[in-house]
Coordinates of N, CA and C in Angstrom, one line a residue:
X795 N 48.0 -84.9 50.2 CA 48.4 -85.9 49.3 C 47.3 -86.3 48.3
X796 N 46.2 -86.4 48.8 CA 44.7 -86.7 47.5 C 44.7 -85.4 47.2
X797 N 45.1 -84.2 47.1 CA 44.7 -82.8 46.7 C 45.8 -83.1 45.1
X798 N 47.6 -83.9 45.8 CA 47.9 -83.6 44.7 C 47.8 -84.7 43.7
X799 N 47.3 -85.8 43.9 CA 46.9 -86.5 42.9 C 45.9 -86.5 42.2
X800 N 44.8 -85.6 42.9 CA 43.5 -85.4 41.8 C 44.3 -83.9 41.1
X801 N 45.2 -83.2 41.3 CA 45.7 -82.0 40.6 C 46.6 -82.7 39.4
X802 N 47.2 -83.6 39.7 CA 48.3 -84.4 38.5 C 47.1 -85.1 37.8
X803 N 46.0 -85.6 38.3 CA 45.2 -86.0 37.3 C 44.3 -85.5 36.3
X804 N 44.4 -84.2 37.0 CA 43.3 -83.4 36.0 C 44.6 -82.6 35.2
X805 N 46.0 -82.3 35.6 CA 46.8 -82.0 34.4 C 46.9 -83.1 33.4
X806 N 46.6 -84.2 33.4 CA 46.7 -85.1 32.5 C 46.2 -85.1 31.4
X807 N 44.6 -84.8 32.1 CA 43.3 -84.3 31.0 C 43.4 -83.9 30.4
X808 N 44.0 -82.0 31.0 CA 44.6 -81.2 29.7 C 45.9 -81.0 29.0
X809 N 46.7 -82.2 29.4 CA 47.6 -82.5 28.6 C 47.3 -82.3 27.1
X810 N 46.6 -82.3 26.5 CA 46.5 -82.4 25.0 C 47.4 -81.6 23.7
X811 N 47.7 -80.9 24.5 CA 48.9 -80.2 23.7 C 50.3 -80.8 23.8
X812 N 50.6 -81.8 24.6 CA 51.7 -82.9 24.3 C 51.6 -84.3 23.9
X813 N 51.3 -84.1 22.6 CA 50.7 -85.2 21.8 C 52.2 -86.4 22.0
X814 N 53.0 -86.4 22.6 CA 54.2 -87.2 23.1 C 53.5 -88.0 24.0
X815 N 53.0 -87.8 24.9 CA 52.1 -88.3 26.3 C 51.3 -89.3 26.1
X816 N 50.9 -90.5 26.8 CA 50.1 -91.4 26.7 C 50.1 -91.5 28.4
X817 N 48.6 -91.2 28.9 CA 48.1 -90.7 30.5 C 46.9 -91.7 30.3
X818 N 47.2 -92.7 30.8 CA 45.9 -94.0 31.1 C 45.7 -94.3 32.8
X819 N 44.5 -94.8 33.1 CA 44.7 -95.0 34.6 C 43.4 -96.4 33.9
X820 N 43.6 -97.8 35.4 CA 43.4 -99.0 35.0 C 42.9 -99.5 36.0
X821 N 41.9 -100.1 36.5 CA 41.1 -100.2 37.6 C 39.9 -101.5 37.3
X822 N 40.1 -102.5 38.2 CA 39.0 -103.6 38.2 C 37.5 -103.1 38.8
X823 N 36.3 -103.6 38.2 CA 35.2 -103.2 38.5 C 34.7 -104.2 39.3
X824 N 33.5 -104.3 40.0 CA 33.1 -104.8 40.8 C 32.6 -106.1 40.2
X825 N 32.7 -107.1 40.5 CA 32.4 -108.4 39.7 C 30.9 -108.7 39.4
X826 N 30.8 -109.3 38.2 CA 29.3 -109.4 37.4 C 29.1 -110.9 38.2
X827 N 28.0 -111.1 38.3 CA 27.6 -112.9 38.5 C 26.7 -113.3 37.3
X828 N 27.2 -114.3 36.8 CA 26.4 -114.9 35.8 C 25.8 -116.2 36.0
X829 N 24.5 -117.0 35.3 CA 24.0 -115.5 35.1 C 23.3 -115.1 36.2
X830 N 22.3 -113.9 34.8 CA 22.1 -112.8 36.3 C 20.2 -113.0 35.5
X831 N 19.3 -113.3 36.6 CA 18.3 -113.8 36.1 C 17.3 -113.6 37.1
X832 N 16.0 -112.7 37.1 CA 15.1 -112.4 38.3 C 14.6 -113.6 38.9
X833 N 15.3 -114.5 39.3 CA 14.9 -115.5 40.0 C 15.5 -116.0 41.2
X834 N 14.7 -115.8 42.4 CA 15.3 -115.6 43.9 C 16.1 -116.7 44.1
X835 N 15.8 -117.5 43.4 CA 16.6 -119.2 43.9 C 17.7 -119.3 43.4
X836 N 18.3 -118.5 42.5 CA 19.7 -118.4 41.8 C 20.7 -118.2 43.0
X837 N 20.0 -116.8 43.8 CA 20.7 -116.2 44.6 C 21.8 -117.7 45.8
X838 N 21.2 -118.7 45.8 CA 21.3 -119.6 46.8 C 22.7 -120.5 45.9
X839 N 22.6 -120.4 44.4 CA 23.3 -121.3 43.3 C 24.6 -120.7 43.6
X840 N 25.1 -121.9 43.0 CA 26.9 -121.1 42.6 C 27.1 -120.3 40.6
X841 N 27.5 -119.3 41.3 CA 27.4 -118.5 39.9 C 28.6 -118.5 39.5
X842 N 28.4 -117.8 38.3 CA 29.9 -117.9 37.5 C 30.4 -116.3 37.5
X843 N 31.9 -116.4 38.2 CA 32.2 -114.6 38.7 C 32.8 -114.2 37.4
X844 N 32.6 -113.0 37.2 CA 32.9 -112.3 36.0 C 33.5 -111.2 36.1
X845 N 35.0 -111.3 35.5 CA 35.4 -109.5 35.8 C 35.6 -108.6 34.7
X846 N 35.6 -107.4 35.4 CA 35.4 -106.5 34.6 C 36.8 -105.6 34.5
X847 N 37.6 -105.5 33.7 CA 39.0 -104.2 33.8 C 38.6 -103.3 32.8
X848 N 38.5 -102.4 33.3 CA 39.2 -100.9 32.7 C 40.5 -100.3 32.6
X849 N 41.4 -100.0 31.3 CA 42.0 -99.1 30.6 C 41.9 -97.9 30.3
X850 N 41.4 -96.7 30.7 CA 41.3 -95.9 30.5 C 42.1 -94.5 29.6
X851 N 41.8 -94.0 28.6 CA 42.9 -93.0 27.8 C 42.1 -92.2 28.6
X852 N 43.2 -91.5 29.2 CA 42.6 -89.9 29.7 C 42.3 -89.0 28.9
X853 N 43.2 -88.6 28.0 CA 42.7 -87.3 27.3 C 42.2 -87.7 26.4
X854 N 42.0 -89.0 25.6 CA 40.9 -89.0 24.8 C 39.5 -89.5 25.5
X855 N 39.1 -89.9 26.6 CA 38.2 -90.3 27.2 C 37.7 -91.5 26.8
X856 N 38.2 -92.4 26.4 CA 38.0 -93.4 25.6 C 38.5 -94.6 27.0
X857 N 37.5 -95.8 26.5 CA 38.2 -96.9 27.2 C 38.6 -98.6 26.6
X858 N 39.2 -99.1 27.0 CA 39.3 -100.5 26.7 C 38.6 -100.9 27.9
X859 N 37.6 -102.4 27.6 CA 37.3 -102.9 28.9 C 37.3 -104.5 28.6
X860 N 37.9 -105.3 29.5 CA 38.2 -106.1 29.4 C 37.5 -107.1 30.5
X861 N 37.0 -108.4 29.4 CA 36.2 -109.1 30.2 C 36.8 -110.5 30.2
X862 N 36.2 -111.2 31.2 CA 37.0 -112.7 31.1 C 36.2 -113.3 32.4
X863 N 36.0 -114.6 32.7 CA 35.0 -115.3 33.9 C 36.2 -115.8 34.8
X864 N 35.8 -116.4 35.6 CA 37.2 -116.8 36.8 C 37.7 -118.5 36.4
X865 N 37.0 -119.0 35.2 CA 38.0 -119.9 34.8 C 38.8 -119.9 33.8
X866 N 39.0 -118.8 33.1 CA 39.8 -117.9 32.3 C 41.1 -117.5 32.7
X867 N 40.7 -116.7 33.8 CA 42.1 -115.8 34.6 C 41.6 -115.5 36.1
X868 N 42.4 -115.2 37.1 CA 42.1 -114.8 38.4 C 42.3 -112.7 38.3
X869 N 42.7 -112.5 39.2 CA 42.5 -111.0 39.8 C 44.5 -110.5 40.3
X870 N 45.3 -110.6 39.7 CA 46.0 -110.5 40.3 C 47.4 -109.9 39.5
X871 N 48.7 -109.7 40.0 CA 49.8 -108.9 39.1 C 49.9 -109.5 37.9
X872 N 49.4 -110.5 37.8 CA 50.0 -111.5 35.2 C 48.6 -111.2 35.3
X873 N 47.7 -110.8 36.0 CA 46.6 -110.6 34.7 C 46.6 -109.3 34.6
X874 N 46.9 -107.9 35.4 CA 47.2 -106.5 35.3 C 48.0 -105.8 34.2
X875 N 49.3 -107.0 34.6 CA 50.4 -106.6 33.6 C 50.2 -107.4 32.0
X876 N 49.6 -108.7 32.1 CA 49.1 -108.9 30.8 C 48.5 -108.1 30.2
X877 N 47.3 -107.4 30.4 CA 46.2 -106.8 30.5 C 46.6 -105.2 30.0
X878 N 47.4 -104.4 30.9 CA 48.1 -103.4 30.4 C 48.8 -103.5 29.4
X879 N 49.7 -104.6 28.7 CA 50.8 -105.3 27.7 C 50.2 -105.2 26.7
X880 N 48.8 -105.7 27.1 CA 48.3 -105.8 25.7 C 47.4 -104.6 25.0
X881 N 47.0 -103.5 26.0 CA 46.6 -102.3 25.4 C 47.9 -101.5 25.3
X882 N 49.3 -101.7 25.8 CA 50.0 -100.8 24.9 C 50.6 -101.1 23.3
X883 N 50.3 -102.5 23.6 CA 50.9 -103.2 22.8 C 50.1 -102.5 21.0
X884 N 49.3 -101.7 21.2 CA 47.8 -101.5 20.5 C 48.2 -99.8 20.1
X885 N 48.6 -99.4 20.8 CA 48.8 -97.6 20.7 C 50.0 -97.2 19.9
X886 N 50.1 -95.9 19.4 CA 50.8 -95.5 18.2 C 52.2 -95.3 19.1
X887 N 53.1 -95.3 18.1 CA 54.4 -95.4 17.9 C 54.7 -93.8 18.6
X888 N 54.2 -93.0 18.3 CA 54.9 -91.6 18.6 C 54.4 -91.5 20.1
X889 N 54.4 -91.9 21.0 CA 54.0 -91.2 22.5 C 55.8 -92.0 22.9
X890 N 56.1 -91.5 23.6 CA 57.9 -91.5 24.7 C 57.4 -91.3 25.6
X891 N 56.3 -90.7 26.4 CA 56.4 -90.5 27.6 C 54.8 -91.7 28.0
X892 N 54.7 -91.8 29.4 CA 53.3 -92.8 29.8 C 53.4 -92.5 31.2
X893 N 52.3 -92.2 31.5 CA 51.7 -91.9 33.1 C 50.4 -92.5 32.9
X894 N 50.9 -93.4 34.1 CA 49.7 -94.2 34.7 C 49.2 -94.4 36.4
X895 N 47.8 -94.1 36.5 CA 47.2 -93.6 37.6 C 46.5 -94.5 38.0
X896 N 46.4 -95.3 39.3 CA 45.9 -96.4 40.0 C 45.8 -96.3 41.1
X897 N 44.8 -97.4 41.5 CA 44.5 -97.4 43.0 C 45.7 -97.8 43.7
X898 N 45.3 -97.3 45.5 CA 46.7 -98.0 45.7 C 46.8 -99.7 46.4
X899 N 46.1 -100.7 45.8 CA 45.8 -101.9 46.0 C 47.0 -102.6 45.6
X900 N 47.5 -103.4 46.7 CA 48.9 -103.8 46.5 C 49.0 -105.6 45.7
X901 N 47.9 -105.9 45.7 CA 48.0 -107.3 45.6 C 47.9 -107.3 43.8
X902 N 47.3 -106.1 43.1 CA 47.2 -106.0 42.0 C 47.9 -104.4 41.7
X903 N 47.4 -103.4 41.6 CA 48.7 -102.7 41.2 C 49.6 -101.8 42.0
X904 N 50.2 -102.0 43.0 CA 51.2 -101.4 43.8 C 52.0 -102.7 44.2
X905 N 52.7 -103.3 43.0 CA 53.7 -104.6 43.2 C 54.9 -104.6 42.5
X906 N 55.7 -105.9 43.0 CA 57.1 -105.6 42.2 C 56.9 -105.7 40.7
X907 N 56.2 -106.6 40.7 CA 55.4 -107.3 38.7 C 55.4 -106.2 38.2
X908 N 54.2 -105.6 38.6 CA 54.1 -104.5 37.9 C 55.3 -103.0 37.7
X909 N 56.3 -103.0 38.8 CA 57.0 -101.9 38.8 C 58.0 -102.8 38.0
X910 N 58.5 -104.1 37.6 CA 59.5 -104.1 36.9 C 59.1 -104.6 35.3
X911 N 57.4 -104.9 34.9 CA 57.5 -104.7 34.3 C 57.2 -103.4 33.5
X912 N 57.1 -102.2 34.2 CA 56.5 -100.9 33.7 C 58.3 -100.3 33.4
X913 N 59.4 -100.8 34.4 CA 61.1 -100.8 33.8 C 61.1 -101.5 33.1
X914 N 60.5 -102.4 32.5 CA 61.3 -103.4 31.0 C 60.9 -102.1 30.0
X915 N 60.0 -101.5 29.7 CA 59.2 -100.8 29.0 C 60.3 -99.9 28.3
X916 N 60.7 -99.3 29.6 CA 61.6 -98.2 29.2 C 63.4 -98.8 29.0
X917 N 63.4 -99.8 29.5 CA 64.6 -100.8 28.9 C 64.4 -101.0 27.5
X918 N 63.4 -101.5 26.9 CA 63.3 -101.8 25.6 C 62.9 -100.7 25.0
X919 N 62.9 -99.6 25.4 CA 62.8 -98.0 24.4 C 61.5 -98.4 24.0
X920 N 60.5 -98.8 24.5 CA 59.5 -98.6 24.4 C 58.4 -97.0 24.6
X921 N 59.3 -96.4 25.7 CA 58.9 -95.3 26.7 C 60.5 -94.6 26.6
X922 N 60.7 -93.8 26.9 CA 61.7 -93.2 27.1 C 61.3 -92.7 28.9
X923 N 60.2 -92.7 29.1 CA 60.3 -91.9 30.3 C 58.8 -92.5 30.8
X924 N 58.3 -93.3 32.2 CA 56.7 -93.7 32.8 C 56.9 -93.6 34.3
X925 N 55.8 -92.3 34.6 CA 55.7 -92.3 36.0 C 54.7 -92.5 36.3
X926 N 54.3 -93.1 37.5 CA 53.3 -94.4 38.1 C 52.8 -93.2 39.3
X927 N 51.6 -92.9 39.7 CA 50.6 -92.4 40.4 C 50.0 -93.1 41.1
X928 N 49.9 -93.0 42.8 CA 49.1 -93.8 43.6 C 47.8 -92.6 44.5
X929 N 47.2 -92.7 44.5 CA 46.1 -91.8 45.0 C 46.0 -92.2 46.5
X930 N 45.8 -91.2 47.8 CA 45.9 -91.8 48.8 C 44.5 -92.6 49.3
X931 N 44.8 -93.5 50.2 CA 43.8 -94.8 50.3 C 42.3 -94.1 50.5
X932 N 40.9 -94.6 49.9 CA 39.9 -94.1 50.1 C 39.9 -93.0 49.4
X933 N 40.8 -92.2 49.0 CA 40.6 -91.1 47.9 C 40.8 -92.0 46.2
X934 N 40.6 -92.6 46.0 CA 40.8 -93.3 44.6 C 39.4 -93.4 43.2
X935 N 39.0 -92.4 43.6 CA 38.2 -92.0 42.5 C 38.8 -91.7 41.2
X936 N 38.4 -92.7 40.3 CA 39.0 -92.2 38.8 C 38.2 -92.5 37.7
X937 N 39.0 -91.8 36.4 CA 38.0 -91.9 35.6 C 37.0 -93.0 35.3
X938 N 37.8 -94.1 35.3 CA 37.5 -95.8 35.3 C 35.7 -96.2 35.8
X939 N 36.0 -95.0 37.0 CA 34.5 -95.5 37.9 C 33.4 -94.5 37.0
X940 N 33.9 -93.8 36.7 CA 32.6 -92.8 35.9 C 32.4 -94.2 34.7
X941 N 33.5 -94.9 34.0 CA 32.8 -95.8 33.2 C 32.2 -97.1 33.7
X942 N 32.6 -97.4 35.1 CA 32.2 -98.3 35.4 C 30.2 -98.5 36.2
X943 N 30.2 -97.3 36.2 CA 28.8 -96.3 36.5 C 27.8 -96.4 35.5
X944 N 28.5 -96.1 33.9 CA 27.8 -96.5 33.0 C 27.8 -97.9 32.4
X945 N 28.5 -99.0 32.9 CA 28.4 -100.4 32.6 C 27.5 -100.9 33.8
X946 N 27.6 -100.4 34.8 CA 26.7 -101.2 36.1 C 24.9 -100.9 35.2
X947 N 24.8 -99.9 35.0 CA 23.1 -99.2 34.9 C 22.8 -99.8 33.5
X948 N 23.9 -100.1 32.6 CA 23.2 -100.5 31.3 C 23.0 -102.1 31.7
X949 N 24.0 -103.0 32.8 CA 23.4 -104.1 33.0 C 22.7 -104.0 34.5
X950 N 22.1 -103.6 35.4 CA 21.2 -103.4 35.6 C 19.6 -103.4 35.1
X951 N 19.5 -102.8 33.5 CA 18.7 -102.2 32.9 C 18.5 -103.6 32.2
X952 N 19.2 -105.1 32.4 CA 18.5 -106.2 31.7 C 18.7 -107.1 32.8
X953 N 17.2 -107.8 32.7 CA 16.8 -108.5 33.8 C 17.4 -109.9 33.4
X954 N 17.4 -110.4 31.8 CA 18.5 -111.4 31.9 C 19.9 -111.1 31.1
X955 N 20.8 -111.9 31.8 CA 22.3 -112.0 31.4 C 22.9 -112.9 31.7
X956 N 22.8 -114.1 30.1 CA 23.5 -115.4 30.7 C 24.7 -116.2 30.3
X957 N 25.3 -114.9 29.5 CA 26.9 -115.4 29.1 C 27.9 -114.1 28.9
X958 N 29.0 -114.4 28.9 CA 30.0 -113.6 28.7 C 29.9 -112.8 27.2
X959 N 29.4 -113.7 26.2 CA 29.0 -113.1 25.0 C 28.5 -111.7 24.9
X960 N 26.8 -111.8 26.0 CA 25.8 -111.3 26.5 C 26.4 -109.9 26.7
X961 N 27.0 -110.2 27.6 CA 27.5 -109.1 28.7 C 28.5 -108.2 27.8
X962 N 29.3 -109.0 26.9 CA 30.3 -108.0 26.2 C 29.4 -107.2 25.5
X963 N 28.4 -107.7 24.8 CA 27.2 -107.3 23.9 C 27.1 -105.6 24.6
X964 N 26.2 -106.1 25.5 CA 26.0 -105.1 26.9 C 27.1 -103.8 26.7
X965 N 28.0 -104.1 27.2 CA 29.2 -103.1 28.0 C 29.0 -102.4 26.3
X966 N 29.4 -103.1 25.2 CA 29.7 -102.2 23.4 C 28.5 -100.6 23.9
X967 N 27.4 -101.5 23.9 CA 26.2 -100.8 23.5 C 25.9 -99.6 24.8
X968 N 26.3 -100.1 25.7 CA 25.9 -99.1 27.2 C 26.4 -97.6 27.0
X969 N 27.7 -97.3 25.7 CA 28.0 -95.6 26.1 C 27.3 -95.5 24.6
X970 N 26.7 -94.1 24.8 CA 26.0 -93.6 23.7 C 27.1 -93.0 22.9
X971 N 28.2 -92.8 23.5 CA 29.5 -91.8 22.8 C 29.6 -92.7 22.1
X972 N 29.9 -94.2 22.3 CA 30.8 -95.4 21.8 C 32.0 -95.1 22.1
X973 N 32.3 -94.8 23.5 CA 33.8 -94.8 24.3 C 34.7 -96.4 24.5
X974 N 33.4 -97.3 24.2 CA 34.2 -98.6 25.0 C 34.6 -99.5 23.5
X975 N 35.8 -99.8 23.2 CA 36.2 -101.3 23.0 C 36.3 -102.3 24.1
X976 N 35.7 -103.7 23.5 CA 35.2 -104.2 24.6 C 36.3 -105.6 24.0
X977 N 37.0 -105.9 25.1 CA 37.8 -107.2 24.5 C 37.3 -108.6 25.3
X978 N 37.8 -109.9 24.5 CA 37.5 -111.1 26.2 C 38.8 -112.0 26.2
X979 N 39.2 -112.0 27.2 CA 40.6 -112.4 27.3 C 40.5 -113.7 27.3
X980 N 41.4 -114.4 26.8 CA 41.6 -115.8 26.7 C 42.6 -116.3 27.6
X981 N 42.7 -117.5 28.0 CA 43.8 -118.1 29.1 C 45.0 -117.9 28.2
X982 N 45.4 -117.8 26.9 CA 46.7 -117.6 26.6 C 47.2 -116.6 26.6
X983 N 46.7 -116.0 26.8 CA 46.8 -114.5 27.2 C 47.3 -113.6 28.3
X984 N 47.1 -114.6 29.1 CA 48.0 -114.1 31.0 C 49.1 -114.9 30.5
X985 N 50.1 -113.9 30.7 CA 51.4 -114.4 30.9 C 52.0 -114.5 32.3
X986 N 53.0 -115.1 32.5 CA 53.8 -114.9 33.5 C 54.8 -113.8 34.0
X987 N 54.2 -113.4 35.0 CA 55.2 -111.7 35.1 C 55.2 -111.6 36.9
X988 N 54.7 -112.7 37.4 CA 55.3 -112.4 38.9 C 56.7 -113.2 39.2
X989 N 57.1 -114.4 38.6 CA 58.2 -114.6 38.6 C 59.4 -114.3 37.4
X990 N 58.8 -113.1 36.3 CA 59.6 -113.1 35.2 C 60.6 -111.9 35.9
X991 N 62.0 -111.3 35.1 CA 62.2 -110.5 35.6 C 63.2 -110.1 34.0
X992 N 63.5 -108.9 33.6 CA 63.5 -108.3 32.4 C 65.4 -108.4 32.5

């Protein structure tokens, strides 16, 4: 089963000859603490948790990453499906088809939210056609982490970081390609989608 999901994922890659296709996979990174300051006595303070989401375009290798602190939004199906809404909401008119590739973490994306709202999509002719990929448990390596590799080492690489400003700063400047738009989500911006239904 991980044989054929890393095989559907690397057909994705070379999808490029079906410029119809839009192949993103979307993944939370491991939480930043703010701030972040070489001083041992912090470690004992209450910090301010900071997350990190990736959007990932497969075949253009490009990402959206999306930042926001934990009195902004929580970790859960309205901030995923906000969160995905609003980077399609962003992409060109001509793709009909969307495959999207995710871990298989049920509290955030293996839920009803998300499976009905990824069917409103294709109710409102948004999509003509979206198949959803789950990678088997512990095999969930994806592109996401290769960028989330290069956001850990670039903030790593500064000994202070004391705001979310900071940090978006950070994440822009960390790929030398300039692969990342870097967004910061605002509380008006999680909608409601665990109890909406299309």
């Amino acid at each position: 089963k991980a044989s054929k999901f890393y095989k559907r994922l690397d057909k994705a890659v070379k999808e490029k000859e079906e410029p119809h296709v839009l192949s993103i996979c979307f993944d939370y990174m491991q939480n930043v603490q703010l701030p972040r300051v070489p001083v041992q006595e912090t470690f004992y303070l209450r910090q301010l948790t900071t997350t990190v989401f990736c959007i990932h375009d497969i075949k253009k290798n490009n990402a959206v990453i999306y930042l926001y602190h934990e009195g902004t939004a929580k970790k859960g199906p309205n901030e995923v499906c906000s969160l995905v809404y609003d980077y399609l909401n962003s992409v060109p008119s001509h793709y009909t088809e969307l495959r999207v590739f995710s871990d298989n973490c049920g509290g955030k994306n293996k839920n009803h939210a998300l499976t009905r709202f990824l069917m409103a999509l294709t109710d409102m002719k948004k999509f003509e056609k979206i198949e959803q990929f789950f990678p088997v448990r512990g095999h969930s390596y994806l592109p996401c982490d290769r960028d989330f590799g290069i956001i850990k080492r670039a903030v790593k690489d500064h000994d202070r970081v004391y705001s979310l400003h900071e940090l978006t700063s950070i994440v822009i400047q960390s790929s030398k390609k300039h692969k990342f738009i870097v967004k910061e989500l605002n509380t008006n911006e999680v909608l409601e989608f665990k109890t909406w239904w299309p």
